[in-house]
């Protein structure tokens, strides 16, 4: 395998994004306002935002669950897609300062908070059981798309919750940064792996509830990749 052309990844991202993604000042603002408030520059790329919005529309998703609001950049992409069907994004964020910046960025983009995007403050593993109770009580709908982009050590826990809170057959679970976590945790590459901890990929591979794949990515940022699963 030759990877010599990877040096062009950033140029390809810039070229393709310039032709396929219309200028959107509200998205640029979400990046710049997040940076101005000290939020790390780890939001998804424009190409990834477009991909998520295409997946949302292709699947006809109406209720999206996001783990990790950050500055609301991905939230703007989801809400653009969901607007077509009157859908809603529910996004969980652990950091109240980030929640405030995300609210600013979403409102700047014309998104109604909380009607179109509801941000729930708290740690994912505290908030998810509450959301499950709300669903049981008929106060919330199940999710047909779950976007996991929060603390990497909990990817599997969020995935498991995502499947449990999903509509069922055909629901989509997308886990950002799967490849970097595999490298960081030593499942692949030189880092030392904890033999007692199975990776997300090992667990998903044994999970009869879903079919899944991992797609590696390059772009304006790092080498990385996401896991995409569909509930059976
Ligand atoms: C990084 C990238 C991400 O997409 C993320 O969610 C967290 C961290 C990073 O590059 O460090
Ligand atoms: Mg991420």
Short mmCIF file of N, CA, C and O in Angstrom, two decimals, residues 156 159 163 203-211 230-232:
data_model
loop_
_atom_site.label_atom_id
_atom_site.label_comp_id
_atom_site.label_asym_id
_atom_site.label_seq_id
_atom_site.Cartn_x
_atom_site.Cartn_y
_atom_site.Cartn_z
N UNK A 156 -17.73 3.26 24.00
CA UNK A 156 -18.58 2.07 24.03
C UNK A 156 -19.83 2.29 24.88
O UNK A 156 -20.93 1.89 24.49
N UNK A 159 -22.18 4.27 22.94
CA UNK A 159 -22.70 3.44 21.84
C UNK A 159 -23.83 2.54 22.35
O UNK A 159 -24.90 2.45 21.75
N UNK A 163 -27.75 2.60 21.14
CA UNK A 163 -28.55 1.50 20.59
C UNK A 163 -29.83 1.35 21.42
O UNK A 163 -30.93 1.21 20.87
N UNK A 203 -15.92 -4.69 20.73
CA UNK A 203 -17.25 -4.85 21.33
C UNK A 203 -18.33 -4.77 20.26
O UNK A 203 -19.28 -5.57 20.27
N UNK A 204 -18.20 -3.82 19.35
CA UNK A 204 -19.22 -3.68 18.30
C UNK A 204 -19.20 -4.91 17.40
O UNK A 204 -20.25 -5.38 16.95
N UNK A 205 -18.00 -5.44 17.17
CA UNK A 205 -17.89 -6.63 16.32
C UNK A 205 -18.63 -7.84 16.89
O UNK A 205 -19.04 -8.73 16.14
N UNK A 206 -18.77 -7.87 18.21
CA UNK A 206 -19.47 -8.99 18.86
C UNK A 206 -20.93 -8.67 19.15
O UNK A 206 -21.63 -9.47 19.76
N UNK A 207 -21.35 -7.47 18.77
CA UNK A 207 -22.68 -6.99 19.16
C UNK A 207 -23.71 -7.37 18.10
O UNK A 207 -23.71 -6.82 17.00
N UNK A 208 -24.58 -8.32 18.45
CA UNK A 208 -25.57 -8.81 17.48
C UNK A 208 -26.66 -7.80 17.16
O UNK A 208 -27.48 -8.04 16.27
N UNK A 209 -26.69 -6.69 17.87
CA UNK A 209 -27.75 -5.70 17.63
C UNK A 209 -27.49 -4.85 16.40
O UNK A 209 -28.39 -4.17 15.91
N UNK A 210 -26.22 -4.84 15.93
CA UNK A 210 -25.84 -3.89 14.87
C UNK A 210 -24.96 -4.53 13.80
O UNK A 210 -24.35 -5.58 14.03
N UNK A 211 -24.91 -3.86 12.64
CA UNK A 211 -23.89 -4.11 11.62
C UNK A 211 -23.06 -2.83 11.55
O UNK A 211 -23.63 -1.73 11.58
N UNK A 230 -25.41 0.41 11.93
CA UNK A 230 -26.85 0.45 11.68
C UNK A 230 -27.49 -0.64 12.54
O UNK A 230 -27.02 -1.78 12.56
N UNK A 231 -28.54 -0.26 13.25
CA UNK A 231 -29.23 -1.21 14.12
C UNK A 231 -30.01 -2.21 13.25
O UNK A 231 -30.67 -1.83 12.28
N UNK A 232 -29.90 -3.49 13.63
CA UNK A 232 -30.56 -4.55 12.84
C UNK A 232 -32.02 -4.72 13.25
O UNK A 232 -32.39 -4.45 14.38
#
